[in-house]
Each structure stands twice: as C-alpha cells, then as structure tokens.
Amino acid sequence: MMHSYSENTPPVTAPVALEASAVSWGAIIAGAIAAAILSLILLLLGTGFGFSAISPWSGEGISATTFGVTTVLWVTFVSLAASALGGYLAGRLRSRWTTTHVDEIYFRDTAHGFLAWAVSTLITVTLLTSAVTGVISGGVKAGAAIAGGAVATAATAGAAAVASDEEVAGGSGYLWDSLFRSEPGNDLSADDRAALADARTQVARIFVNAIRNDSLPENDARYIAGVIAEYTDVNQQEAERRVRDAYASLQEAEVAAKEAADTAAKATAYASLWLFISLLIGAFIASFAATFGGRQRDRAVIR
C-alpha cells in the first residue's frame, strides 16, 4: 500500500549534536580565582616594599608624595596584571564552539573575560573588606570633621593637638594647666583645689563654645580672666593676656585640624576616583585578554 506525505509533514533530518553552553562557568571561576590570588600576592609584595621604603627618621626614606604616587602606580599595575591573567585563563579554558559564527565567538570571549574580572573583583573586595572599610570610614570622618568643625585642646612644642569635646570640657591638657599656672609656693587648700577643678571645667566649656561660634565674647573673656586671677597669683591684666593667648592657640589648632581633615577628604576622593578608573581599565584588559586566550584555544590541535 502506497503512502504519500502531505505538505505539512516535516522533513526527516539527521540528529544534530548539541552545541556546548555559551557560558563556561568553570573557566570563568578558574580565571577569577587566579586573578584574585595574584592580586593578593602582589598587594602583599607592594606592602612589604612600601614599609621598607618609609622611615620615621628625618631625611631617610621616601617622601609622602613619592609614597602616594608609587602606591597608585603599584595598585594600577596589580589591577592590570590580575585582570589580564584572569581574562586569559577564562578565554583559554572555555569550551570550544565548533558551529558558532566567529563574531559570536568574539562576543562570548569578551563576556567571559568581563565575568572573570567581575567575579575576581568580588573575591578581592571580600578578602580586603577591612582595608576598604577603613578607607571609606576615613573619608566619612574627614567629611564630618569639615562639616562640624574640630575642637582643639592644647598646643605643645609648637604643635597643636585636637581632642574631643569631652576631653576639652573635662579641663584636661597643657593649655588649661598654663592658664591656671601659679608661682611655686602658692599652695591651695583641699577645698580650693576642688573649686579650681570645677572652675577649669567651666572655663573649658566657655572656650569650646567660643571655638564653635568662632568668637570669644568680651564678657566671657573678662570672666575667665577673673577666675584665673582668683586662683593664681597673677593680676587681671596678666590673666587677660593668658586668655587671649589660649584662645589664639585654640583657633590655630582648629584651622590646622580643618586643613588636615580637608587634606584627608581630598586624598580619599582622589584615591576613590583613581580606583574607579583602574577597575574600568582592568575590565577592558580582562575582556581583551579573554579574546586572545579564546583564539589560542580554538587554534590548539592535538599533535
């Protein structure tokens, strides 16, 4: 009996072998791990060289500017080297696509390199969480110091030191000792020493308020001078001079603290921007290296 096929009957075709997956996650993860490990090794090496090049002694070791520039260059080199290695391995170890168009292969290799870079970046950030957190925290604290201002407590040996409001309000430090300094032999009774401690705290709070408002009212200055004259052996004029000198020292310390905070904030901003650029370049290098590794993978034959 003869059978005929209708026009809707699909033609009989030979079975076709399935193409390998477009994403070789094994190759991507292998490249990412290799890149992360290389980054860690090179960063440790750079840290060792960096600490060996600096010195606390004057005239020895490299300058702060040189240290900063070399650090940026080394971090950039680490990013590029690790990205190149990770991308190359991701392209070289991926599955071979025998029936895929060459343009599609190029796109897949590029994607493999980018994914290897992304995974390695996540691994590296995880390993260096504490360092990244420290950088961000430093930038936030510096910005807060600029916004709210800093309160200085003392200036010794020509250098101003900055402390918290609690330390200033407590009346501790060289500055408060110099305000209430008396000649030897001017001993106070136990009650007077207790009253002096309260007076020092009150004077410190007045200075804190003056620094915050950027002005020391004349009545506050006279009051502080009167308290100093009461508990020391100096006259009112000398006490007022001490008040003026102390307030000038606090103002200088505040300016120095704000300048230091501003410098720290700018350094954090510059470091973040350069890290951003370095990561973008690393992504490009990883993608390009993957295409190179992929071409070598496809040209490889069994001899």
C-alpha atoms as a PDB file:
ATOM      1  CA  MET A   1       0.000   0.000   0.000  1.00  0.00           C
ATOM      2  CA  MET A   2       1.454   3.373  -1.056  1.00  0.00           C
ATOM      3  CA  HIS A   3       1.694   6.226   1.461  1.00  0.00           C
ATOM      4  CA  SER A   4       2.090   9.842   0.485  1.00  0.00           C
ATOM      5  CA  TYR A   5       3.301  12.750   2.609  1.00  0.00           C
ATOM      6  CA  SER A   6       1.214  15.864   2.869  1.00  0.00           C
ATOM      7  CA  GLU A   7       2.722  19.311   2.527  1.00  0.00           C
ATOM      8  CA  ASN A   8       2.551  19.789   6.334  1.00  0.00           C
ATOM      9  CA  THR A   9       4.670  16.774   7.113  1.00  0.00           C
ATOM     10  CA  PRO A  10       8.088  17.902   8.424  1.00  0.00           C
ATOM     11  CA  PRO A  11      11.097  16.552   6.545  1.00  0.00           C
ATOM     12  CA  VAL A  12      13.190  13.842   8.114  1.00  0.00           C
ATOM     13  CA  THR A  13      16.547  15.227   9.285  1.00  0.00           C
ATOM     14  CA  ALA A  14      19.554  13.620  10.841  1.00  0.00           C
ATOM     15  CA  PRO A  15      20.107  14.237  14.579  1.00  0.00           C
ATOM     16  CA  VAL A  16      22.373  17.205  15.351  1.00  0.00           C
ATOM     17  CA  ALA A  17      24.804  17.213  18.248  1.00  0.00           C
ATOM     18  CA  LEU A  18      24.061  19.860  20.860  1.00  0.00           C
ATOM     19  CA  GLU A  19      26.468  22.814  20.985  1.00  0.00           C
ATOM     20  CA  ALA A  20      28.394  23.443  24.197  1.00  0.00           C
ATOM     21  CA  SER A  21      26.934  26.012  26.562  1.00  0.00           C
ATOM     22  CA  ALA A  22      27.565  29.633  25.664  1.00  0.00           C
ATOM     23  CA  VAL A  23      28.940  30.295  29.177  1.00  0.00           C
ATOM     24  CA  SER A  24      31.773  28.189  30.596  1.00  0.00           C
ATOM     25  CA  TRP A  25      31.419  28.953  34.272  1.00  0.00           C
ATOM     26  CA  GLY A  26      34.264  26.629  35.170  1.00  0.00           C
ATOM     27  CA  ALA A  27      36.674  28.679  33.070  1.00  0.00           C
ATOM     28  CA  ILE A  28      35.276  31.957  34.454  1.00  0.00           C
ATOM     29  CA  ILE A  29      35.642  30.869  38.079  1.00  0.00           C
ATOM     30  CA  ALA A  30      39.127  29.490  37.434  1.00  0.00           C
ATOM     31  CA  GLY A  31      40.240  32.772  35.871  1.00  0.00           C
ATOM     32  CA  ALA A  32      38.634  34.778  38.686  1.00  0.00           C
ATOM     33  CA  ILE A  33      40.352  32.764  41.418  1.00  0.00           C
ATOM     34  CA  ALA A  34      43.713  33.072  39.672  1.00  0.00           C
ATOM     35  CA  ALA A  35      43.244  36.841  39.314  1.00  0.00           C
ATOM     36  CA  ALA A  36      42.230  37.251  42.969  1.00  0.00           C
ATOM     37  CA  ILE A  37      45.200  35.222  44.224  1.00  0.00           C
ATOM     38  CA  LEU A  38      47.625  37.162  42.029  1.00  0.00           C
ATOM     39  CA  SER A  39      46.147  40.436  43.320  1.00  0.00           C
ATOM     40  CA  LEU A  40      46.617  39.310  46.915  1.00  0.00           C
ATOM     41  CA  ILE A  41      50.208  38.218  46.317  1.00  0.00           C
ATOM     42  CA  LEU A  42      51.166  41.426  44.530  1.00  0.00           C
ATOM     43  CA  LEU A  43      49.469  43.612  47.141  1.00  0.00           C
ATOM     44  CA  LEU A  44      51.385  41.856  49.908  1.00  0.00           C
ATOM     45  CA  LEU A  45      54.581  42.325  47.933  1.00  0.00           C
ATOM     46  CA  GLY A  46      53.826  46.004  47.426  1.00  0.00           C
ATOM     47  CA  THR A  47      53.054  46.417  51.127  1.00  0.00           C
ATOM     48  CA  GLY A  48      56.412  44.919  52.025  1.00  0.00           C
ATOM     49  CA  PHE A  49      58.282  47.203  49.639  1.00  0.00           C
ATOM     50  CA  GLY A  50      56.276  50.197  50.844  1.00  0.00           C
ATOM     51  CA  PHE A  51      57.036  49.707  54.529  1.00  0.00           C
ATOM     52  CA  SER A  52      60.692  49.095  53.765  1.00  0.00           C
ATOM     53  CA  ALA A  53      60.898  52.381  51.855  1.00  0.00           C
ATOM     54  CA  ILE A  54      59.484  54.656  54.566  1.00  0.00           C
ATOM     55  CA  SER A  55      61.176  55.765  57.751  1.00  0.00           C
ATOM     56  CA  PRO A  56      60.138  57.855  60.781  1.00  0.00           C
ATOM     57  CA  TRP A  57      63.594  59.481  60.845  1.00  0.00           C
ATOM     58  CA  SER A  58      64.014  62.835  59.169  1.00  0.00           C
ATOM     59  CA  GLY A  59      65.948  62.708  55.891  1.00  0.00           C
ATOM     60  CA  GLU A  60      65.550  58.955  55.486  1.00  0.00           C
ATOM     61  CA  GLY A  61      63.111  57.037  53.321  1.00  0.00           C
ATOM     62  CA  ILE A  62      60.907  58.350  50.536  1.00  0.00           C
ATOM     63  CA  SER A  63      58.672  61.380  50.833  1.00  0.00           C
ATOM     64  CA  ALA A  64      54.920  61.201  51.381  1.00  0.00           C
ATOM     65  CA  THR A  65      54.272  62.400  47.817  1.00  0.00           C
ATOM     66  CA  THR A  66      56.541  59.758  46.322  1.00  0.00           C
ATOM     67  CA  PHE A  67      54.961  57.108  48.510  1.00  0.00           C
ATOM     68  CA  GLY A  68      51.464  58.126  47.361  1.00  0.00           C
ATOM     69  CA  VAL A  69      52.382  58.160  43.659  1.00  0.00           C
ATOM     70  CA  THR A  70      54.163  54.807  43.798  1.00  0.00           C
ATOM     71  CA  THR A  71      51.230  53.302  45.681  1.00  0.00           C
ATOM     72  CA  VAL A  72      48.796  54.424  42.990  1.00  0.00           C
ATOM     73  CA  LEU A  73      51.054  53.086  40.235  1.00  0.00           C
ATOM     74  CA  TRP A  74      51.509  49.755  42.002  1.00  0.00           C
ATOM     75  CA  VAL A  75      47.770  49.293  42.610  1.00  0.00           C
ATOM     76  CA  THR A  76      47.143  50.057  38.948  1.00  0.00           C
ATOM     77  CA  PHE A  77      49.759  47.508  37.882  1.00  0.00           C
ATOM     78  CA  VAL A  78      48.229  44.903  40.190  1.00  0.00           C
ATOM     79  CA  SER A  79      44.788  45.519  38.714  1.00  0.00           C
ATOM     80  CA  LEU A  80      46.009  45.254  35.128  1.00  0.00           C
ATOM     81  CA  ALA A  81      48.166  42.168  35.704  1.00  0.00           C
ATOM     82  CA  ALA A  82      45.472  40.286  37.597  1.00  0.00           C
ATOM     83  CA  SER A  83      42.783  41.240  35.076  1.00  0.00           C
ATOM     84  CA  ALA A  84      44.946  40.106  32.170  1.00  0.00           C
ATOM     85  CA  LEU A  85      45.661  36.744  33.809  1.00  0.00           C
ATOM     86  CA  GLY A  86      42.043  36.133  34.781  1.00  0.00           C
ATOM     87  CA  GLY A  87      40.700  37.091  31.361  1.00  0.00           C
ATOM     88  CA  TYR A  88      43.267  34.999  29.502  1.00  0.00           C
ATOM     89  CA  LEU A  89      42.509  31.887  31.553  1.00  0.00           C
ATOM     90  CA  ALA A  90      38.759  32.386  31.154  1.00  0.00           C
ATOM     91  CA  GLY A  91      39.171  32.515  27.370  1.00  0.00           C
ATOM     92  CA  ARG A  92      41.752  29.743  27.119  1.00  0.00           C
ATOM     93  CA  LEU A  93      39.902  27.244  29.335  1.00  0.00           C
ATOM     94  CA  ARG A  94      36.373  27.765  27.975  1.00  0.00           C
ATOM     95  CA  SER A  95      34.582  25.165  25.860  1.00  0.00           C
ATOM     96  CA  ARG A  96      35.172  25.151  22.124  1.00  0.00           C
ATOM     97  CA  TRP A  97      32.274  26.261  19.933  1.00  0.00           C
ATOM     98  CA  THR A  98      32.613  24.471  16.614  1.00  0.00           C
ATOM     99  CA  THR A  99      29.448  25.655  14.845  1.00  0.00           C
ATOM    100  CA  THR A 100      29.289  29.223  16.125  1.00  0.00           C
ATOM    101  CA  HIS A 101      29.960  32.235  13.943  1.00  0.00           C
ATOM    102  CA  VAL A 102      33.274  33.981  14.530  1.00  0.00           C
ATOM    103  CA  ASP A 103      31.586  37.237  15.580  1.00  0.00           C
ATOM    104  CA  GLU A 104      29.550  35.393  18.200  1.00  0.00           C
ATOM    105  CA  ILE A 105      32.687  33.675  19.461  1.00  0.00           C
ATOM    106  CA  TYR A 106      34.380  37.053  19.824  1.00  0.00           C
ATOM    107  CA  PHE A 107      31.429  38.365  21.838  1.00  0.00           C
ATOM    108  CA  ARG A 108      31.360  35.282  24.078  1.00  0.00           C
ATOM    109  CA  ASP A 109      35.074  35.509  24.772  1.00  0.00           C
ATOM    110  CA  THR A 110      34.687  39.180  25.668  1.00  0.00           C
ATOM    111  CA  ALA A 111      31.840  38.312  28.014  1.00  0.00           C
ATOM    112  CA  HIS A 112      33.904  35.537  29.616  1.00  0.00           C
ATOM    113  CA  GLY A 113      36.724  37.972  30.331  1.00  0.00           C
ATOM    114  CA  PHE A 114      34.345  40.544  31.801  1.00  0.00           C
ATOM    115  CA  LEU A 115      32.633  37.946  34.012  1.00  0.00           C
ATOM    116  CA  ALA A 116      36.008  36.650  35.225  1.00  0.00           C
ATOM    117  CA  TRP A 117      37.005  40.225  36.095  1.00  0.00           C
ATOM    118  CA  ALA A 118      33.711  40.821  37.931  1.00  0.00           C
ATOM    119  CA  VAL A 119      33.964  37.633  39.995  1.00  0.00           C
ATOM    120  CA  SER A 120      37.640  38.259  40.819  1.00  0.00           C
ATOM    121  CA  THR A 121      36.788  41.811  41.915  1.00  0.00           C
ATOM    122  CA  LEU A 122      34.138  40.493  44.285  1.00  0.00           C
ATOM    123  CA  ILE A 123      36.569  37.946  45.697  1.00  0.00           C
ATOM    124  CA  THR A 124      39.294  40.560  46.143  1.00  0.00           C
ATOM    125  CA  VAL A 125      36.929  43.007  47.834  1.00  0.00           C
ATOM    126  CA  THR A 126      35.805  40.224  50.178  1.00  0.00           C
ATOM    127  CA  LEU A 127      39.390  39.436  51.097  1.00  0.00           C
ATOM    128  CA  LEU A 128      40.210  43.106  51.637  1.00  0.00           C
ATOM    129  CA  THR A 129      36.975  44.172  53.331  1.00  0.00           C
ATOM    130  CA  SER A 130      38.716  45.634  56.350  1.00  0.00           C
ATOM    131  CA  ALA A 131      41.029  47.788  54.225  1.00  0.00           C
ATOM    132  CA  VAL A 132      38.204  49.117  52.043  1.00  0.00           C
ATOM    133  CA  THR A 133      36.069  49.809  55.120  1.00  0.00           C
ATOM    134  CA  GLY A 134      38.948  51.727  56.661  1.00  0.00           C
ATOM    135  CA  VAL A 135      39.310  53.948  53.594  1.00  0.00           C
ATOM    136  CA  ILE A 136      35.595  54.719  53.452  1.00  0.00           C
ATOM    137  CA  SER A 137      35.406  55.304  57.199  1.00  0.00           C
ATOM    138  CA  GLY A 138      38.349  57.693  57.000  1.00  0.00           C
ATOM    139  CA  GLY A 139      36.644  59.689  54.279  1.00  0.00           C
ATOM    140  CA  VAL A 140      33.371  59.883  56.210  1.00  0.00           C
ATOM    141  CA  LYS A 141      35.129  61.022  59.385  1.00  0.00           C
ATOM    142  CA  ALA A 142      37.112  63.628  57.472  1.00  0.00           C
ATOM    143  CA  GLY A 143      33.962  64.994  55.899  1.00  0.00           C
ATOM    144  CA  ALA A 144      32.237  65.124  59.264  1.00  0.00           C
ATOM    145  CA  ALA A 145      35.181  66.991  60.732  1.00  0.00           C
ATOM    146  CA  ILE A 146      34.991  69.585  57.953  1.00  0.00           C
ATOM    147  CA  ALA A 147      31.229  69.990  58.292  1.00  0.00           C
ATOM    148  CA  GLY A 148      31.068  70.215  62.061  1.00  0.00           C
ATOM    149  CA  GLY A 149      34.469  71.746  62.792  1.00  0.00           C
ATOM    150  CA  ALA A 150      37.082  70.420  65.150  1.00  0.00           C
ATOM    151  CA  VAL A 151      37.840  71.462  68.713  1.00  0.00           C
ATOM    152  CA  ALA A 152      41.450  71.849  69.759  1.00  0.00           C
ATOM    153  CA  THR A 153      42.639  71.328  73.305  1.00  0.00           C
ATOM    154  CA  ALA A 154      46.300  72.119  73.537  1.00  0.00           C
ATOM    155  CA  ALA A 155      49.445  73.272  71.769  1.00  0.00           C
ATOM    156  CA  THR A 156      52.755  71.862  72.973  1.00  0.00           C
ATOM    157  CA  ALA A 157      56.222  72.328  71.481  1.00  0.00           C
ATOM    158  CA  GLY A 158      54.732  74.439  68.722  1.00  0.00           C
ATOM    159  CA  ALA A 159      52.287  71.735  67.559  1.00  0.00           C
ATOM    160  CA  ALA A 160      48.548  71.913  68.201  1.00  0.00           C
ATOM    161  CA  ALA A 161      46.678  68.817  69.264  1.00  0.00           C
ATOM    162  CA  VAL A 162      42.976  68.233  68.672  1.00  0.00           C
ATOM    163  CA  ALA A 163      40.711  66.371  71.084  1.00  0.00           C
ATOM    164  CA  SER A 164      37.042  65.612  71.523  1.00  0.00           C
ATOM    165  CA  ASP A 165      34.530  67.869  73.271  1.00  0.00           C
ATOM    166  CA  GLU A 166      34.548  65.574  76.307  1.00  0.00           C
ATOM    167  CA  GLU A 167      38.317  65.965  76.749  1.00  0.00           C
ATOM    168  CA  VAL A 168      38.104  69.744  76.388  1.00  0.00           C
ATOM    169  CA  ALA A 169      35.102  70.040  78.700  1.00  0.00           C
ATOM    170  CA  GLY A 170      36.951  67.960  81.263  1.00  0.00           C
ATOM    171  CA  GLY A 171      39.513  70.731  81.553  1.00  0.00           C
ATOM    172  CA  SER A 172      42.493  68.445  80.910  1.00  0.00           C
ATOM    173  CA  GLY A 173      45.595  69.259  78.961  1.00  0.00           C
ATOM    174  CA  TYR A 174      48.574  71.529  78.822  1.00  0.00           C
ATOM    175  CA  LEU A 175      46.515  74.553  77.765  1.00  0.00           C
ATOM    176  CA  TRP A 176      44.376  74.526  80.895  1.00  0.00           C
ATOM    177  CA  ASP A 177      47.421  73.964  83.091  1.00  0.00           C
ATOM    178  CA  SER A 178      49.107  77.018  81.557  1.00  0.00           C
ATOM    179  CA  LEU A 179      46.006  79.151  82.151  1.00  0.00           C
ATOM    180  CA  PHE A 180      45.926  78.386  85.875  1.00  0.00           C
ATOM    181  CA  ARG A 181      49.669  78.168  86.447  1.00  0.00           C
ATOM    182  CA  SER A 182      50.937  79.767  89.667  1.00  0.00           C
ATOM    183  CA  GLU A 183      54.344  80.525  91.016  1.00  0.00           C
ATOM    184  CA  PRO A 184      55.894  77.846  93.265  1.00  0.00           C
ATOM    185  CA  GLY A 185      54.755  78.132  96.849  1.00  0.00           C
ATOM    186  CA  ASN A 186      51.211  79.221  96.043  1.00  0.00           C
ATOM    187  CA  ASP A 187      49.586  76.183  97.631  1.00  0.00           C
ATOM    188  CA  LEU A 188      45.809  75.788  97.683  1.00  0.00           C
ATOM    189  CA  SER A 189      43.704  74.124 100.301  1.00  0.00           C
ATOM    190  CA  ALA A 190      41.717  70.988  99.551  1.00  0.00           C
ATOM    191  CA  ASP A 191      38.519  72.991  99.172  1.00  0.00           C
ATOM    192  CA  ASP A 192      40.221  75.473  96.865  1.00  0.00           C
ATOM    193  CA  ARG A 193      41.607  72.640  94.699  1.00  0.00           C
ATOM    194  CA  ALA A 194      38.119  71.177  94.359  1.00  0.00           C
ATOM    195  CA  ALA A 195      36.719  74.563  93.420  1.00  0.00           C
ATOM    196  CA  LEU A 196      39.581  75.058  90.965  1.00  0.00           C
ATOM    197  CA  ALA A 197      38.730  71.768  89.237  1.00  0.00           C
ATOM    198  CA  ASP A 198      35.146  72.960  88.725  1.00  0.00           C
ATOM    199  CA  ALA A 199      36.409  76.329  87.502  1.00  0.00           C
ATOM    200  CA  ARG A 200      38.714  74.660  84.956  1.00  0.00           C
ATOM    201  CA  THR A 201      35.780  72.647  83.601  1.00  0.00           C
ATOM    202  CA  GLN A 202      33.629  75.756  83.307  1.00  0.00           C
ATOM    203  CA  VAL A 203      36.408  77.692  81.565  1.00  0.00           C
ATOM    204  CA  ALA A 204      36.945  74.804  79.159  1.00  0.00           C
ATOM    205  CA  ARG A 205      33.268  74.824  78.239  1.00  0.00           C
ATOM    206  CA  ILE A 206      33.402  78.553  77.563  1.00  0.00           C
ATOM    207  CA  PHE A 207      36.342  78.013  75.223  1.00  0.00           C
ATOM    208  CA  VAL A 208      34.514  75.146  73.467  1.00  0.00           C
ATOM    209  CA  ASN A 209      31.537  77.424  72.868  1.00  0.00           C
ATOM    210  CA  ALA A 210      33.846  80.203  71.630  1.00  0.00           C
ATOM    211  CA  ILE A 211      35.538  77.894  69.125  1.00  0.00           C
ATOM    212  CA  ARG A 212      32.196  76.617  67.854  1.00  0.00           C
ATOM    213  CA  ASN A 213      30.871  80.151  67.403  1.00  0.00           C
ATOM    214  CA  ASP A 214      34.231  81.446  66.155  1.00  0.00           C
ATOM    215  CA  SER A 215      34.098  84.268  68.686  1.00  0.00           C
ATOM    216  CA  LEU A 216      35.002  84.796  72.322  1.00  0.00           C
ATOM    217  CA  PRO A 217      32.672  87.450  73.779  1.00  0.00           C
ATOM    218  CA  GLU A 218      34.323  90.176  75.811  1.00  0.00           C
ATOM    219  CA  ASN A 219      32.287  89.397  78.925  1.00  0.00           C
ATOM    220  CA  ASP A 220      33.337  85.718  78.735  1.00  0.00           C
ATOM    221  CA  ALA A 221      36.979  86.745  78.338  1.00  0.00           C
ATOM    222  CA  ARG A 222      36.783  89.023  81.393  1.00  0.00           C
ATOM    223  CA  TYR A 223      35.050  86.301  83.392  1.00  0.00           C
ATOM    224  CA  ILE A 224      37.745  83.744  82.551  1.00  0.00           C
ATOM    225  CA  ALA A 225      40.456  86.267  83.427  1.00  0.00           C
ATOM    226  CA  GLY A 226      38.764  86.908  86.771  1.00  0.00           C
ATOM    227  CA  VAL A 227      38.644  83.189  87.550  1.00  0.00           C
ATOM    228  CA  ILE A 228      42.319  82.828  86.664  1.00  0.00           C
ATOM    229  CA  ALA A 229      43.279  85.792  88.821  1.00  0.00           C
ATOM    230  CA  GLU A 230      41.274  84.355  91.710  1.00  0.00           C
ATOM    231  CA  TYR A 231      43.056  81.022  91.803  1.00  0.00           C
ATOM    232  CA  THR A 232      46.550  82.160  90.819  1.00  0.00           C
ATOM    233  CA  ASP A 233      48.981  84.851  91.860  1.00  0.00           C
ATOM    234  CA  VAL A 234      48.678  86.915  88.651  1.00  0.00           C
ATOM    235  CA  ASN A 235      46.839  90.204  88.207  1.00  0.00           C
ATOM    236  CA  GLN A 236      43.847  90.852  85.981  1.00  0.00           C
ATOM    237  CA  GLN A 237      45.959  92.180  83.100  1.00  0.00           C
ATOM    238  CA  GLU A 238      48.196  89.097  83.029  1.00  0.00           C
ATOM    239  CA  ALA A 239      45.145  86.863  83.276  1.00  0.00           C
ATOM    240  CA  GLU A 240      43.563  88.575  80.268  1.00  0.00           C
ATOM    241  CA  ARG A 241      46.787  88.084  78.312  1.00  0.00           C
ATOM    242  CA  ARG A 242      46.673  84.368  79.124  1.00  0.00           C
ATOM    243  CA  VAL A 243      43.102  84.209  77.896  1.00  0.00           C
ATOM    244  CA  ARG A 244      43.978  85.903  74.600  1.00  0.00           C
ATOM    245  CA  ASP A 245      46.960  83.602  74.042  1.00  0.00           C
ATOM    246  CA  ALA A 246      44.940  80.500  74.862  1.00  0.00           C
ATOM    247  CA  TYR A 247      42.118  81.473  72.502  1.00  0.00           C
ATOM    248  CA  ALA A 248      44.616  82.218  69.719  1.00  0.00           C
ATOM    249  CA  SER A 249      46.203  78.797  70.228  1.00  0.00           C
ATOM    250  CA  LEU A 250      42.814  77.113  70.012  1.00  0.00           C
ATOM    251  CA  GLN A 251      41.992  78.983  66.805  1.00  0.00           C
ATOM    252  CA  GLU A 252      45.299  77.948  65.237  1.00  0.00           C
ATOM    253  CA  ALA A 253      44.705  74.345  66.273  1.00  0.00           C
ATOM    254  CA  GLU A 254      41.200  74.416  64.829  1.00  0.00           C
ATOM    255  CA  VAL A 255      42.490  75.712  61.492  1.00  0.00           C
ATOM    256  CA  ALA A 256      45.192  73.034  61.441  1.00  0.00           C
ATOM    257  CA  ALA A 257      42.625  70.346  62.225  1.00  0.00           C
ATOM    258  CA  LYS A 258      40.303  71.510  59.446  1.00  0.00           C
ATOM    259  CA  GLU A 259      43.182  71.651  56.969  1.00  0.00           C
ATOM    260  CA  ALA A 260      44.213  68.115  57.930  1.00  0.00           C
ATOM    261  CA  ALA A 261      40.631  66.894  57.588  1.00  0.00           C
ATOM    262  CA  ASP A 262      40.281  68.611  54.224  1.00  0.00           C
ATOM    263  CA  THR A 263      43.517  67.027  53.015  1.00  0.00           C
ATOM    264  CA  ALA A 264      42.359  63.602  54.170  1.00  0.00           C
ATOM    265  CA  ALA A 265      38.993  64.009  52.450  1.00  0.00           C
ATOM    266  CA  LYS A 266      40.616  65.079  49.174  1.00  0.00           C
ATOM    267  CA  ALA A 267      43.080  62.190  49.341  1.00  0.00           C
ATOM    268  CA  THR A 268      40.197  59.765  49.862  1.00  0.00           C
ATOM    269  CA  ALA A 269      38.300  61.276  46.926  1.00  0.00           C
ATOM    270  CA  TYR A 270      41.329  61.097  44.619  1.00  0.00           C
ATOM    271  CA  ALA A 271      42.023  57.505  45.666  1.00  0.00           C
ATOM    272  CA  SER A 272      38.405  56.502  45.018  1.00  0.00           C
ATOM    273  CA  LEU A 273      38.389  58.144  41.563  1.00  0.00           C
ATOM    274  CA  TRP A 274      41.686  56.525  40.583  1.00  0.00           C
ATOM    275  CA  LEU A 275      40.459  53.140  41.839  1.00  0.00           C
ATOM    276  CA  PHE A 276      37.343  53.577  39.703  1.00  0.00           C
ATOM    277  CA  ILE A 277      39.459  54.289  36.617  1.00  0.00           C
ATOM    278  CA  SER A 278      41.759  51.379  37.422  1.00  0.00           C
ATOM    279  CA  LEU A 279      38.822  48.991  37.690  1.00  0.00           C
ATOM    280  CA  LEU A 280      37.412  50.133  34.355  1.00  0.00           C
ATOM    281  CA  ILE A 281      40.774  49.615  32.666  1.00  0.00           C
ATOM    282  CA  GLY A 282      41.003  46.217  34.338  1.00  0.00           C
ATOM    283  CA  ALA A 283      37.626  45.209  32.911  1.00  0.00           C
ATOM    284  CA  PHE A 284      38.774  46.176  29.407  1.00  0.00           C
ATOM    285  CA  ILE A 285      42.082  44.319  29.780  1.00  0.00           C
ATOM    286  CA  ALA A 286      40.310  41.181  31.052  1.00  0.00           C
ATOM    287  CA  SER A 287      37.882  41.213  28.131  1.00  0.00           C
ATOM    288  CA  PHE A 288      40.666  41.698  25.585  1.00  0.00           C
ATOM    289  CA  ALA A 289      42.850  39.006  27.159  1.00  0.00           C
ATOM    290  CA  ALA A 290      39.922  36.582  27.022  1.00  0.00           C
ATOM    291  CA  THR A 291      39.559  37.065  23.272  1.00  0.00           C
ATOM    292  CA  PHE A 292      43.284  36.405  22.877  1.00  0.00           C
ATOM    293  CA  GLY A 293      43.089  33.269  25.007  1.00  0.00           C
ATOM    294  CA  GLY A 294      39.977  32.132  23.150  1.00  0.00           C
ATOM    295  CA  ARG A 295      41.716  32.397  19.767  1.00  0.00           C
ATOM    296  CA  GLN A 296      44.600  30.311  21.062  1.00  0.00           C
ATOM    297  CA  ARG A 297      42.110  27.769  22.415  1.00  0.00           C
ATOM    298  CA  ASP A 298      40.428  27.398  19.020  1.00  0.00           C
ATOM    299  CA  ARG A 299      43.757  27.072  17.194  1.00  0.00           C
ATOM    300  CA  ALA A 300      45.003  24.370  19.512  1.00  0.00           C
ATOM    301  CA  VAL A 301      45.062  20.910  17.868  1.00  0.00           C
ATOM    302  CA  ILE A 302      46.127  17.517  19.039  1.00  0.00           C
ATOM    303  CA  ARG A 303      49.528  16.668  17.532  1.00  0.00           C
END
